[in-house]
PDB file of C-alpha atoms in Angstrom:
ATOM      1  CA  MET A 160      66.104   0.786  38.201  1.00 42.00           C
ATOM      2  CA  PRO A 161      64.640  -2.132  36.783  1.00 42.00           C
ATOM      3  CA  LEU A 162      61.649  -1.375  39.495  1.00 34.00           C
ATOM      4  CA  ALA A 163      61.050   2.355  39.200  1.00 39.00           C
ATOM      5  CA  SER A 164      60.775   1.799  35.664  1.00 38.00           C
ATOM      6  CA  ARG A 165      58.091  -1.081  35.264  1.00 38.00           C
ATOM      7  CA  ALA A 166      56.139   0.946  38.166  1.00 39.00           C
ATOM      8  CA  LEU A 167      56.129   3.785  36.449  1.00 36.00           C
ATOM      9  CA  ARG A 168      55.386   1.708  33.214  1.00 40.00           C
ATOM     10  CA  ARG A 169      51.912   0.065  35.339  1.00 41.00           C
ATOM     11  CA  ALA A 170      50.908   3.063  36.268  1.00 40.00           C
ATOM     12  CA  VAL A 171      50.980   5.038  32.367  1.00 39.00           C
ATOM     13  CA  ALA A 172      48.984   2.204  31.300  1.00 43.00           C
ATOM     14  CA  ALA A 173      47.191   2.525  35.035  1.00 42.00           C
ATOM     15  CA  ALA A 174      46.245   5.845  33.866  1.00 40.00           C
ATOM     16  CA  THR A 175      45.478   5.031  29.979  1.00 38.00           C
ATOM     17  CA  THR A 176      43.385   2.234  30.781  1.00 40.00           C
ATOM     18  CA  ALA A 177      40.848   4.715  32.316  1.00 39.00           C
ATOM     19  CA  LEU A 178      41.165   7.929  30.754  1.00 36.00           C
ATOM     20  CA  LEU A 179      40.087   5.550  27.799  1.00 34.00           C
ATOM     21  CA  ALA A 180      36.631   3.946  29.278  1.00 37.00           C
ATOM     22  CA  THR A 181      35.563   7.969  30.184  1.00 36.00           C
ATOM     23  CA  ALA A 182      35.504   8.780  26.583  1.00 36.00           C
ATOM     24  CA  VAL A 183      34.647   5.494  25.488  1.00 33.00           C
ATOM     25  CA  GLY A 184      31.480   6.413  28.198  1.00 36.00           C
ATOM     26  CA  CYS A 185      31.081   9.719  27.392  1.00 33.00           C
ATOM     27  CA  ALA A 186      31.405   8.805  22.940  1.00 34.00           C
ATOM     28  CA  PRO A 187      27.772   8.249  21.375  1.00 34.00           C
ATOM     29  CA  GLN A 188      27.171   4.548  20.873  1.00 34.00           C
ATOM     30  CA  PRO A 189      26.062   2.739  17.683  1.00 34.00           C
ATOM     31  CA  GLU A 190      22.581   1.252  19.686  1.00 33.00           C
ATOM     32  CA  GLU A 191      21.383   4.670  21.324  1.00 33.00           C
ATOM     33  CA  LYS A 192      22.100   7.325  17.976  1.00 30.00           C
ATOM     34  CA  ALA A 193      20.124   4.516  16.000  1.00 30.00           C
ATOM     35  CA  ALA A 194      16.959   4.515  18.455  1.00 31.00           C
ATOM     36  CA  ASP A 195      16.798   8.354  18.492  1.00 34.00           C
ATOM     37  CA  THR A 196      17.246   8.674  14.463  1.00 31.00           C
ATOM     38  CA  PRO A 197      13.708  10.624  14.006  1.00 35.00           C
ATOM     39  CA  SER A 198      13.764   7.297  10.262  1.00 36.00           C
ATOM     40  CA  GLY A 199      13.822   5.101  12.269  1.00 37.00           C
ATOM     41  CA  SER A 200      12.089   1.510  11.776  1.00 41.00           C
ATOM     42  CA  ALA A 201       8.573   1.073  10.236  1.00 43.00           C
ATOM     43  CA  ALA A 202       7.623  -0.126  13.860  1.00 43.00           C
ATOM     44  CA  THR A 203       8.243   3.422  15.265  1.00 47.00           C
ATOM     45  CA  THR A 204       8.133   6.091  12.755  1.00 81.00           C
ATOM     46  CA  CYS A 205       4.020   4.077  11.295  1.00 93.00           C
ATOM     47  CA  ALA A 206       3.321   3.351  15.514  1.00 92.00           C
ATOM     48  CA  LYS A 207      -0.717   2.867  14.993  1.00 93.00           C
ATOM     49  CA  GLY A 208      -2.603   6.209  15.709  1.00 92.00           C
ATOM     50  CA  LYS A 209       0.685   7.490  16.568  1.00 93.00           C
ATOM     51  CA  LEU A 210       2.234   9.875  13.279  1.00 96.00           C
ATOM     52  CA  ALA A 211       3.578  12.561  12.878  1.00 93.00           C
ATOM     53  CA  THR A 212       0.411  13.667  11.353  1.00 96.00           C
ATOM     54  CA  GLU A 213      -1.304  17.815  11.658  1.00 95.00           C
ATOM     55  CA  THR A 214      -2.876  17.318  14.111  1.00 96.00           C
ATOM     56  CA  SER A 215      -2.295  15.434  16.460  1.00 95.00           C
ATOM     57  CA  GLY A 216      -4.097  12.188  17.602  1.00 95.00           C
ATOM     58  CA  LYS A 217      -5.765  13.706  14.151  1.00 97.00           C
ATOM     59  CA  LEU A 218      -5.473  12.271   9.945  1.00 98.00           C
ATOM     60  CA  THR A 219      -6.232  15.050   7.896  1.00 98.00           C
ATOM     61  CA  ILE A 220      -7.727  13.823   5.041  1.00 98.00           C
ATOM     62  CA  ALA A 221      -8.523  16.158   1.532  1.00 98.00           C
ATOM     63  CA  THR A 222     -10.709  16.037  -1.176  1.00 98.00           C
ATOM     64  CA  ASP A 223     -12.251  18.644  -3.188  1.00 96.00           C
ATOM     65  CA  GLU A 224     -15.650  20.370  -3.426  1.00 94.00           C
ATOM     66  CA  PRO A 225     -18.339  19.237  -4.108  1.00 91.00           C
ATOM     67  CA  ALA A 226     -17.360  15.595  -4.053  1.00 93.00           C
ATOM     68  CA  TYR A 227     -18.662  13.321  -6.906  1.00 91.00           C
ATOM     69  CA  GLU A 228     -19.952  10.048  -6.830  1.00 92.00           C
ATOM     70  CA  PRO A 229     -19.324   7.320  -7.075  1.00 94.00           C
ATOM     71  CA  TRP A 230     -16.331   8.232  -4.765  1.00 96.00           C
ATOM     72  CA  PHE A 231     -17.894   9.650  -2.831  1.00 97.00           C
ATOM     73  CA  LYS A 232     -21.912  10.086  -1.949  1.00 96.00           C
ATOM     74  CA  ASP A 233     -24.125  12.709  -1.198  1.00 95.00           C
ATOM     75  CA  GLY A 234     -21.224  15.049  -1.974  1.00 94.00           C
ATOM     76  CA  LYS A 235     -19.885  14.491   1.994  1.00 96.00           C
ATOM     77  CA  PRO A 236     -17.243  12.807   2.761  1.00 97.00           C
ATOM     78  CA  ALA A 237     -17.311  12.200   5.943  1.00 97.00           C
ATOM     79  CA  ASN A 238     -20.456   9.554   5.390  1.00 97.00           C
ATOM     80  CA  GLY A 239     -17.462   6.633   4.780  1.00 97.00           C
ATOM     81  CA  GLU A 240     -19.227   6.288   1.644  1.00 97.00           C
ATOM     82  CA  GLY A 241     -18.456   5.861  -1.996  1.00 96.00           C
ATOM     83  CA  PHE A 242     -15.087   4.696  -2.715  1.00 97.00           C
ATOM     84  CA  GLU A 243     -12.729   6.791  -2.120  1.00 98.00           C
ATOM     85  CA  SER A 244     -14.640   7.830   1.247  1.00 98.00           C
ATOM     86  CA  ALA A 245     -14.537   3.876   2.017  1.00 98.00           C
ATOM     87  CA  VAL A 246     -11.005   3.810   0.731  1.00 98.00           C
ATOM     88  CA  ALA A 247      -9.985   6.744   3.306  1.00 98.00           C
ATOM     89  CA  TYR A 248     -11.241   5.547   6.269  1.00 98.00           C
ATOM     90  CA  ALA A 249     -10.300   2.372   5.388  1.00 98.00           C
ATOM     91  CA  VAL A 250      -6.476   3.105   4.853  1.00 98.00           C
ATOM     92  CA  ALA A 251      -7.136   5.406   8.233  1.00 98.00           C
ATOM     93  CA  LYS A 252      -7.858   2.217  10.532  1.00 98.00           C
ATOM     94  CA  GLU A 253      -5.004   0.708   9.171  1.00 98.00           C
ATOM     95  CA  LEU A 254      -2.704   3.905  10.132  1.00 98.00           C
ATOM     96  CA  GLY A 255      -4.262   3.233  13.863  1.00 97.00           C
ATOM     97  CA  TYR A 256      -6.820   5.741  13.586  1.00 98.00           C
ATOM     98  CA  ASP A 257     -10.709   4.922  14.328  1.00 97.00           C
ATOM     99  CA  LYS A 258     -13.476   7.297  11.852  1.00 97.00           C
ATOM    100  CA  SER A 259     -13.881   9.833  14.959  1.00 97.00           C
ATOM    101  CA  ALA A 260     -10.069  10.915  14.493  1.00 98.00           C
ATOM    102  CA  VAL A 261     -11.373  11.874  11.019  1.00 98.00           C
ATOM    103  CA  VAL A 262     -11.330  15.693  10.366  1.00 98.00           C
ATOM    104  CA  TRP A 263     -11.527  16.319   6.135  1.00 98.00           C
ATOM    105  CA  GLN A 264     -10.323  18.967   5.084  1.00 97.00           C
ATOM    106  CA  SER A 265     -11.485  21.137   1.466  1.00 97.00           C
ATOM    107  CA  VAL A 266      -9.538  21.360  -0.875  1.00 97.00           C
ATOM    108  CA  PRO A 267      -9.391  21.738  -4.444  1.00 94.00           C
ATOM    109  CA  PHE A 268      -8.602  19.160  -7.687  1.00 94.00           C
ATOM    110  CA  ASN A 269      -5.063  21.719  -9.088  1.00 92.00           C
ATOM    111  CA  LYS A 270      -4.310  22.322  -5.485  1.00 95.00           C
ATOM    112  CA  ALA A 271      -4.133  18.910  -3.848  1.00 96.00           C
ATOM    113  CA  PHE A 272      -0.874  18.409  -5.791  1.00 96.00           C
ATOM    114  CA  ALA A 273       0.336  22.403  -6.840  1.00 95.00           C
ATOM    115  CA  PRO A 274       3.705  22.814  -5.403  1.00 95.00           C
ATOM    116  CA  GLY A 275       4.438  24.141  -1.691  1.00 94.00           C
ATOM    117  CA  ALA A 276       3.624  23.294   2.406  1.00 93.00           C
ATOM    118  CA  LYS A 277       0.177  20.752   2.319  1.00 96.00           C
ATOM    119  CA  THR A 278      -2.106  21.812   5.319  1.00 96.00           C
ATOM    120  CA  PHE A 279      -3.381  18.101   4.436  1.00 98.00           C
ATOM    121  CA  ASP A 280      -1.793  14.037   5.907  1.00 98.00           C
ATOM    122  CA  PHE A 281      -2.887  13.036   2.177  1.00 98.00           C
ATOM    123  CA  ASP A 282      -5.471  14.098  -0.371  1.00 98.00           C
ATOM    124  CA  VAL A 283      -7.474  11.696  -2.451  1.00 98.00           C
ATOM    125  CA  ASN A 284      -9.605  12.725  -5.863  1.00 96.00           C
ATOM    126  CA  GLN A 285      -8.246  10.839  -8.105  1.00 95.00           C
ATOM    127  CA  VAL A 286      -5.185  11.685  -8.586  1.00 96.00           C
ATOM    128  CA  SER A 287      -3.087  10.109 -10.977  1.00 94.00           C
ATOM    129  CA  ILE A 288      -0.194   8.479 -10.823  1.00 95.00           C
ATOM    130  CA  SER A 289       2.464  10.839 -13.029  1.00 93.00           C
ATOM    131  CA  ASP A 290       6.291  11.112 -12.429  1.00 93.00           C
ATOM    132  CA  GLU A 291       5.234  15.391 -13.413  1.00 94.00           C
ATOM    133  CA  ARG A 292       3.402  15.383 -10.164  1.00 96.00           C
ATOM    134  CA  LYS A 293       5.882  13.346  -8.544  1.00 97.00           C
ATOM    135  CA  LYS A 294       8.811  16.473  -8.491  1.00 96.00           C
ATOM    136  CA  ALA A 295       5.720  18.599  -6.663  1.00 97.00           C
ATOM    137  CA  VAL A 296       4.254  15.517  -4.262  1.00 98.00           C
ATOM    138  CA  ASP A 297       4.674  11.952  -3.353  1.00 98.00           C
ATOM    139  CA  PHE A 298       2.099   9.743  -3.725  1.00 98.00           C
ATOM    140  CA  SER A 299       1.075   6.091  -2.002  1.00 98.00           C
ATOM    141  CA  SER A 300       1.190   3.605  -4.377  1.00 97.00           C
ATOM    142  CA  GLY A 301      -1.984   3.281  -6.678  1.00 97.00           C
ATOM    143  CA  TYR A 302      -5.656   2.011  -4.936  1.00 98.00           C
ATOM    144  CA  TYR A 303      -7.343   2.232  -8.071  1.00 95.00           C
ATOM    145  CA  ASP A 304      -6.373   0.957 -11.912  1.00 92.00           C
ATOM    146  CA  VAL A 305      -7.973   3.909 -13.630  1.00 90.00           C
ATOM    147  CA  ARG A 306      -9.334   4.215 -17.637  1.00 91.00           C
ATOM    148  CA  GLN A 307      -9.981   7.000 -19.326  1.00 95.00           C
ATOM    149  CA  ALA A 308     -13.581   7.659 -21.403  1.00 96.00           C
ATOM    150  CA  VAL A 309     -15.269   9.204 -24.058  1.00 98.00           C
ATOM    151  CA  ILE A 310     -19.033  11.055 -23.344  1.00 98.00           C
ATOM    152  CA  ALA A 311     -21.460  11.946 -26.315  1.00 98.00           C
ATOM    153  CA  LEU A 312     -24.783  13.535 -26.571  1.00 98.00           C
ATOM    154  CA  LYS A 313     -26.325  10.068 -28.002  1.00 97.00           C
ATOM    155  CA  ASP A 314     -28.241  11.737 -30.163  1.00 96.00           C
ATOM    156  CA  SER A 315     -24.650  13.852 -31.590  1.00 96.00           C
ATOM    157  CA  LYS A 316     -22.263  12.882 -34.590  1.00 94.00           C
ATOM    158  CA  ALA A 317     -19.636  12.292 -32.129  1.00 96.00           C
ATOM    159  CA  ALA A 318     -21.862   9.346 -30.539  1.00 97.00           C
ATOM    160  CA  LYS A 319     -21.198   7.340 -33.777  1.00 96.00           C
ATOM    161  CA  ALA A 320     -17.000   6.677 -33.578  1.00 96.00           C
ATOM    162  CA  THR A 321     -15.409   3.535 -32.858  1.00 95.00           C
ATOM    163  CA  SER A 322     -11.948   5.215 -33.259  1.00 96.00           C
ATOM    164  CA  LEU A 323      -9.106   7.855 -32.536  1.00 96.00           C
ATOM    165  CA  ALA A 324      -9.347   8.907 -35.693  1.00 97.00           C
ATOM    166  CA  ASP A 325     -13.062   9.407 -36.060  1.00 97.00           C
ATOM    167  CA  LEU A 326     -12.478  12.021 -32.318  1.00 97.00           C
ATOM    168  CA  LYS A 327      -9.910  13.992 -34.305  1.00 97.00           C
ATOM    169  CA  GLY A 328     -12.228  16.434 -35.709  1.00 97.00           C
ATOM    170  CA  LEU A 329     -14.146  17.181 -32.456  1.00 97.00           C
ATOM    171  CA  LYS A 330     -14.079  19.924 -30.408  1.00 98.00           C
ATOM    172  CA  LEU A 331     -13.497  18.282 -27.141  1.00 98.00           C
ATOM    173  CA  GLY A 332     -13.295  19.172 -23.768  1.00 98.00           C
ATOM    174  CA  ALA A 333     -12.617  18.314 -19.742  1.00 98.00           C
ATOM    175  CA  GLN A 334     -10.907  19.488 -15.889  1.00 96.00           C
ATOM    176  CA  VAL A 335      -7.798  21.541 -16.292  1.00 95.00           C
ATOM    177  CA  GLY A 336      -4.895  19.495 -14.973  1.00 92.00           C
ATOM    178  CA  THR A 337      -6.778  16.108 -15.625  1.00 94.00           C
ATOM    179  CA  THR A 338      -4.781  12.821 -17.402  1.00 93.00           C
ATOM    180  CA  SER A 339      -8.037  12.867 -18.842  1.00 96.00           C
ATOM    181  CA  LEU A 340      -7.042  16.199 -20.879  1.00 96.00           C
ATOM    182  CA  ASP A 341      -3.555  14.649 -20.838  1.00 94.00           C
ATOM    183  CA  TYR A 342      -5.428  12.111 -22.954  1.00 95.00           C
ATOM    184  CA  ILE A 343      -7.280  14.542 -25.795  1.00 97.00           C
ATOM    185  CA  ASP A 344      -3.640  15.832 -25.734  1.00 96.00           C
ATOM    186  CA  ASP A 345      -1.656  13.310 -26.372  1.00 94.00           C
ATOM    187  CA  VAL A 346      -3.759  10.549 -27.447  1.00 95.00           C
ATOM    188  CA  VAL A 347      -6.215  12.198 -29.960  1.00 97.00           C
ATOM    189  CA  LYS A 348      -4.013  14.969 -30.456  1.00 97.00           C
ATOM    190  CA  PRO A 349      -6.992  16.504 -31.986  1.00 97.00           C
ATOM    191  CA  THR A 350      -6.949  19.129 -34.900  1.00 97.00           C
ATOM    192  CA  ARG A 351      -9.273  21.632 -33.476  1.00 96.00           C
ATOM    193  CA  ASP A 352      -7.985  22.716 -29.035  1.00 97.00           C
ATOM    194  CA  PRO A 353      -9.682  21.168 -27.572  1.00 97.00           C
ATOM    195  CA  ALA A 354     -10.863  23.523 -23.623  1.00 98.00           C
ATOM    196  CA  ALA A 355     -10.694  22.708 -20.029  1.00 97.00           C
ATOM    197  CA  TYR A 356     -12.533  23.293 -17.031  1.00 97.00           C
ATOM    198  CA  ALA A 357     -11.928  24.518 -13.484  1.00 94.00           C
ATOM    199  CA  LYS A 358     -14.738  21.540 -12.531  1.00 92.00           C
ATOM    200  CA  ASN A 359     -16.366  18.814 -13.973  1.00 91.00           C
ATOM    201  CA  ASP A 360     -19.628  19.952 -13.658  1.00 93.00           C
ATOM    202  CA  GLN A 361     -18.453  22.816 -16.658  1.00 96.00           C
ATOM    203  CA  ALA A 362     -17.762  20.291 -18.605  1.00 97.00           C
ATOM    204  CA  LYS A 363     -21.015  17.673 -18.075  1.00 97.00           C
ATOM    205  CA  SER A 364     -22.734  21.900 -18.880  1.00 97.00           C
ATOM    206  CA  ALA A 365     -20.546  22.017 -21.869  1.00 97.00           C
ATOM    207  CA  LEU A 366     -21.560  19.583 -22.698  1.00 98.00           C
ATOM    208  CA  GLN A 367     -25.344  19.961 -22.375  1.00 97.00           C
ATOM    209  CA  ASN A 368     -24.808  22.841 -23.732  1.00 96.00           C
ATOM    210  CA  GLY A 369     -23.309  22.506 -27.297  1.00 96.00           C
ATOM    211  CA  GLN A 370     -19.920  24.191 -27.011  1.00 97.00           C
ATOM    212  CA  VAL A 371     -18.488  20.615 -26.985  1.00 98.00           C
ATOM    213  CA  ASP A 372     -18.266  17.628 -29.211  1.00 98.00           C
ATOM    214  CA  ALA A 373     -17.846  15.400 -26.635  1.00 98.00           C
ATOM    215  CA  ILE A 374     -15.611  15.151 -22.965  1.00 98.00           C
ATOM    216  CA  VAL A 375     -13.426  13.098 -21.380  1.00 98.00           C
ATOM    217  CA  VAL A 376     -13.352  11.832 -17.434  1.00 97.00           C
ATOM    218  CA  ASP A 377     -12.211   8.348 -15.901  1.00 94.00           C
ATOM    219  CA  LEU A 378     -14.445   5.403 -16.983  1.00 93.00           C
ATOM    220  CA  PRO A 379     -16.391   4.713 -13.523  1.00 92.00           C
ATOM    221  CA  THR A 380     -17.283   9.098 -14.261  1.00 93.00           C
ATOM    222  CA  ALA A 381     -18.226   8.248 -17.060  1.00 95.00           C
ATOM    223  CA  PHE A 382     -20.738   5.401 -15.745  1.00 92.00           C
ATOM    224  CA  TYR A 383     -22.629   7.390 -13.167  1.00 91.00           C
ATOM    225  CA  ILE A 384     -22.728  11.533 -16.593  1.00 94.00           C
ATOM    226  CA  THR A 385     -23.966   8.879 -18.550  1.00 94.00           C
ATOM    227  CA  ALA A 386     -26.654   7.094 -16.055  1.00 90.00           C
ATOM    228  CA  ALA A 387     -27.646  10.232 -12.973  1.00 91.00           C
ATOM    229  CA  GLU A 388     -26.248  13.078 -14.255  1.00 94.00           C
ATOM    230  CA  VAL A 389     -26.489  13.676 -19.102  1.00 95.00           C
ATOM    231  CA  THR A 390     -28.674  10.416 -19.061  1.00 95.00           C
ATOM    232  CA  ASP A 391     -29.076  11.762 -22.999  1.00 97.00           C
ATOM    233  CA  ALA A 392     -25.570  10.746 -23.033  1.00 97.00           C
ATOM    234  CA  THR A 393     -23.394   7.741 -23.620  1.00 96.00           C
ATOM    235  CA  ILE A 394     -20.067   6.226 -23.395  1.00 96.00           C
ATOM    236  CA  VAL A 395     -18.448   6.428 -26.755  1.00 96.00           C
ATOM    237  CA  GLY A 396     -15.684   4.347 -25.775  1.00 95.00           C
ATOM    238  CA  GLN A 397     -12.567   4.503 -23.402  1.00 93.00           C
ATOM    239  CA  PHE A 398      -8.929   4.671 -24.034  1.00 92.00           C
ATOM    240  CA  GLU A 399      -6.167   1.959 -23.764  1.00 86.00           C
ATOM    241  CA  ASN A 400      -3.367   2.271 -20.461  1.00 80.00           C
ATOM    242  CA  GLN A 401      -0.299   4.441 -22.867  1.00 75.00           C
ATOM    243  CA  GLY A 402       2.744   2.513 -22.136  1.00 69.00           C
ATOM    244  CA  GLY A 403       1.359  -0.878 -20.720  1.00 68.00           C
ATOM    245  CA  THR A 404       1.663   0.293 -17.335  1.00 75.00           C
ATOM    246  CA  PRO A 405      -1.813   1.497 -16.535  1.00 87.00           C
ATOM    247  CA  GLU A 406      -3.067   4.027 -14.870  1.00 91.00           C
ATOM    248  CA  GLN A 407      -3.318   4.316 -11.257  1.00 95.00           C
ATOM    249  CA  PHE A 408      -5.504   6.447  -8.769  1.00 96.00           C
ATOM    250  CA  GLY A 409      -2.716   7.378  -5.532  1.00 98.00           C
ATOM    251  CA  LEU A 410      -3.608   9.102  -2.235  1.00 98.00           C
ATOM    252  CA  VAL A 411      -1.340  12.480  -2.478  1.00 98.00           C
ATOM    253  CA  LEU A 412       0.984  13.140   0.445  1.00 98.00           C
ATOM    254  CA  ASP A 413       3.104  16.243   1.185  1.00 97.00           C
ATOM    255  CA  LYS A 414       6.944  15.606  -0.494  1.00 97.00           C
ATOM    256  CA  GLY A 415       8.951  14.929   1.543  1.00 96.00           C
ATOM    257  CA  SER A 416       6.625  13.032   4.252  1.00 96.00           C
ATOM    258  CA  ALA A 417       7.433  11.647   7.535  1.00 95.00           C
ATOM    259  CA  LEU A 418       4.365   9.041   6.517  1.00 97.00           C
ATOM    260  CA  THR A 419       4.307   8.700   3.065  1.00 97.00           C
ATOM    261  CA  SER A 420       5.892   4.896   3.445  1.00 97.00           C
ATOM    262  CA  CYS A 421       3.180   4.582   6.518  1.00 97.00           C
ATOM    263  CA  VAL A 422       0.202   4.929   3.478  1.00 98.00           C
ATOM    264  CA  THR A 423       2.006   2.915   0.899  1.00 98.00           C
ATOM    265  CA  ASP A 424       2.235   0.305   3.863  1.00 97.00           C
ATOM    266  CA  ALA A 425      -1.707   0.756   4.853  1.00 98.00           C
ATOM    267  CA  VAL A 426      -2.422   0.885   0.731  1.00 98.00           C
ATOM    268  CA  ASP A 427      -0.352  -2.204   0.152  1.00 98.00           C
ATOM    269  CA  THR A 428      -2.000  -4.618   2.543  1.00 98.00           C
ATOM    270  CA  LEU A 429      -5.430  -3.296   2.204  1.00 98.00           C
ATOM    271  CA  ARG A 430      -4.796  -4.628  -2.061  1.00 98.00           C
ATOM    272  CA  GLU A 431      -3.436  -7.561  -0.076  1.00 98.00           C
ATOM    273  CA  ASN A 432      -5.945  -8.426   2.265  1.00 98.00           C
ATOM    274  CA  GLY A 433      -8.493  -7.541  -0.707  1.00 97.00           C
ATOM    275  CA  THR A 434      -9.727  -4.599   1.508  1.00 98.00           C
ATOM    276  CA  LEU A 435     -10.185  -2.804  -2.165  1.00 97.00           C
ATOM    277  CA  ALA A 436     -10.999  -5.183  -4.897  1.00 96.00           C
ATOM    278  CA  LYS A 437     -14.462  -5.717  -2.775  1.00 97.00           C
ATOM    279  CA  LEU A 438     -15.028  -1.707  -2.238  1.00 97.00           C
ATOM    280  CA  GLU A 439     -14.615  -1.471  -6.018  1.00 94.00           C
ATOM    281  CA  GLN A 440     -16.967  -4.539  -6.351  1.00 93.00           C
ATOM    282  CA  GLN A 441     -18.924  -2.423  -3.433  1.00 94.00           C
ATOM    283  CA  TRP A 442     -18.773   1.082  -5.694  1.00 94.00           C
ATOM    284  CA  LEU A 443     -18.123   0.840  -9.074  1.00 91.00           C
ATOM    285  CA  SER A 444     -19.200  -2.179  -9.927  1.00 81.00           C
ATOM    286  CA  ASP A 445     -21.262  -0.070 -12.808  1.00 70.00           C
ATOM    287  CA  ALA A 446     -18.557   0.411 -14.075  1.00 62.00           C
ATOM    288  CA  VAL A 447     -17.469  -2.558 -16.286  1.00 58.00           C
ATOM    289  CA  ASP A 448     -16.373  -2.366 -20.257  1.00 65.00           C
ATOM    290  CA  ALA A 449     -17.134  -0.607 -22.908  1.00 83.00           C
ATOM    291  CA  PRO A 450     -15.894  -0.403 -26.134  1.00 86.00           C
ATOM    292  CA  VAL A 451     -11.212   0.348 -27.202  1.00 89.00           C
ATOM    293  CA  LEU A 452     -11.219   3.877 -28.720  1.00 91.00           C
ATOM    294  CA  LYS A 453      -8.049   2.834 -31.438  1.00 89.00           C
TER     295      LYS A 453
END
């Protein structure tokens, strides 16, 4: 029965084709799946002004209180003055948020990079990027290369130090949780336990009251302290960067934040187009070279 067989085969083939077409039509298509994936392309995830922020349409930026100069001006992060305030608004602009869309939040220094969910989109507060901190939070690329410096009262023995060896026998102090304190422990390796303070203000008071011989802060802060706050103090010197890699401040984000790559791209753009250098010159021009302690 050749005719019947051929007819049967044609019928089976037609049915199979129809079933395959239906199956393909119902199956997820690679193109559509890619378009729906949250990780998507940078153009999609970093759409200006439409990021997955804490508050829709707003960018929440955190820093400590009080907000110190030269990083901020008059203790008011929202005024756009001071290096870090200016950097924060420049990053916001790159992300598509104007000044009116930026909301500031007060977060203590140590809490900014402690484990746990964050209530901000990013934090700007002279937080140095480190492998240890990266275990708990994300960082943007660095927006400032920094060195640590030693401050002592002008008429003190500590003010005459010219080397790391001269610092070893001194009582040194720094803010807790900072790379300033790390430099005391890891670079100076003093014979006396260093004093750790919750705030730089407390470290400055300890210096003025003779409770410590010297304190360690970042270099721009050292210039501001000696010029405007503790005028009878002087910068003894600065430390060399360790391991050949410059210490850098980075913007802090929640661990695994969807904004990390977007914020990093913004910082990189500001570096490449000269904005960071311009802001550094404007707000940190006094932070010139100081003697290097070896």
